[in-house]
Amino acid sequence: MTGAAEEAEMTTDTYSGGLDGAVIAVAGAGGPAGRAVLQRLAREGGHVIAADADPERLAEAVDAARYDAGGADITGEIVDLLDLEASQDWAGRIEKDHGRVDGLVHLVGGWRGSASFPETELADWDVLHRLLIQTVQHTSLAFHDGLMRSPGGRYVLISAAGASRPTAGNAAYAAAKAAAEAWTLALGDSFRKLSGAEGPTAAATVLVIKALVHDGLRAERPQSKFAGFTDVRDLADAIAGQWNRNAHDVNGTRQWLTPQP
């Protein structure tokens, strides 16, 4: 059995960019999107470390992705991403065990809305601030230095089209998504400013969707057309593609997976 020190030396020596051999953390990995992303990254040869706050959802997603990907290298860990120290400990363990960390994919979600603007509950903002903003703050701060040390570090945030065109009943959700986008783009600016003359090898990017759809949802709502929705497998493809592009082209960008409003 390969020890942690041997594994760190092995992965550091063999990785030079791309997904083959990359060490990638996926935050909020429980659920259909997480399963698709874990499977896609692992099929390309990545060492994937999944985290979620729900043990049952995480176990189901990891087991299903392993099965779908033919027993690929996917592990799961319960991490409280609302705790900065816990997030930092997670990032540190990954880098210690694998010799480096090459990516953080942020899938943590949540939604609260109202029938009209005057009916907005500020308690919804408190919930969304924690889920959609604080988890981005904590993971970006925790993984910043490790991604800078990687030859192909990537931080990928999944955002929503509503952040660019908020509606009356989605004030809290749209504002939280917009704040998360701004924070991620600031991370990208840090990568740019701290890089050498040749430019950054690390990149932070935002993938913008309207909403996600998967086979289970289609089966539940067979009459729905899901216009403008992004299939979780297409999302996974777009995420995986970030490691096949130059950091200059990815860093600080908002990439639309649905028509722009």
mmCIF file with all atom_site columns, C-alpha atoms in Angstrom, residues 11 14-24 41-47 100 102 243-244:
data_model
loop_
_atom_site.group_PDB
_atom_site.id
_atom_site.type_symbol
_atom_site.label_atom_id
_atom_site.label_alt_id
_atom_site.label_comp_id
_atom_site.label_asym_id
_atom_site.label_entity_id
_atom_site.label_seq_id
_atom_site.pdbx_PDB_ins_code
_atom_site.Cartn_x
_atom_site.Cartn_y
_atom_site.Cartn_z
_atom_site.occupancy
_atom_site.B_iso_or_equiv
_atom_site.pdbx_formal_charge
_atom_site.auth_seq_id
_atom_site.auth_comp_id
_atom_site.auth_asym_id
_atom_site.auth_atom_id
_atom_site.pdbx_PDB_model_num
ATOM 1  C CA . THR A 1 11  ? 1.886   12.817 -7.733  1.00 0.00 ? 11  THR A CA 1
ATOM 2  C CA . THR A 1 14  ? 3.946   13.214 -12.573 1.00 0.00 ? 14  THR A CA 1
ATOM 3  C CA . TYR A 1 15  ? 1.664   16.256 -12.703 1.00 0.00 ? 15  TYR A CA 1
ATOM 4  C CA . SER A 1 16  ? 2.419   19.106 -15.110 1.00 0.00 ? 16  SER A CA 1
ATOM 5  C CA . GLY A 1 17  ? -1.057  20.497 -15.827 1.00 0.00 ? 17  GLY A CA 1
ATOM 6  C CA . GLY A 1 18  ? -4.372  19.257 -17.170 1.00 0.00 ? 18  GLY A CA 1
ATOM 7  C CA . LEU A 1 19  ? -6.577  16.775 -15.328 1.00 0.00 ? 19  LEU A CA 1
ATOM 8  C CA . ASP A 1 20  ? -4.482  13.601 -15.468 1.00 0.00 ? 20  ASP A CA 1
ATOM 9  C CA . GLY A 1 21  ? -2.986  13.305 -11.996 1.00 0.00 ? 21  GLY A CA 1
ATOM 10 C CA . ALA A 1 22  ? -4.528  16.551 -10.766 1.00 0.00 ? 22  ALA A CA 1
ATOM 11 C CA . VAL A 1 23  ? -5.638  16.803 -7.122  1.00 0.00 ? 23  VAL A CA 1
ATOM 12 C CA . ILE A 1 24  ? -9.027  18.482 -7.048  1.00 0.00 ? 24  ILE A CA 1
ATOM 13 C CA . LEU A 1 41  ? -12.957 14.681 -13.095 1.00 0.00 ? 41  LEU A CA 1
ATOM 14 C CA . ALA A 1 42  ? -12.045 11.166 -11.967 1.00 0.00 ? 42  ALA A CA 1
ATOM 15 C CA . ARG A 1 43  ? -12.530 9.701  -15.444 1.00 0.00 ? 43  ARG A CA 1
ATOM 16 C CA . GLU A 1 44  ? -9.885  12.140 -16.696 1.00 0.00 ? 44  GLU A CA 1
ATOM 17 C CA . GLY A 1 45  ? -7.399  10.820 -14.151 1.00 0.00 ? 45  GLY A CA 1
ATOM 18 C CA . GLY A 1 46  ? -7.936  13.292 -11.328 1.00 0.00 ? 46  GLY A CA 1
ATOM 19 C CA . HIS A 1 47  ? -7.536  12.507 -7.634  1.00 0.00 ? 47  HIS A CA 1
ATOM 20 C CA . ARG A 1 100 ? -0.204  19.668 -3.713  1.00 0.00 ? 100 ARG A CA 1
ATOM 21 C CA . ASP A 1 102 ? -4.677  21.736 -8.121  1.00 0.00 ? 102 ASP A CA 1
ATOM 22 C CA . TRP A 1 243 ? -7.795  22.577 -16.764 1.00 0.00 ? 243 TRP A CA 1
ATOM 23 C CA . ASN A 1 244 ? -7.340  22.253 -20.533 1.00 0.00 ? 244 ASN A CA 1
#
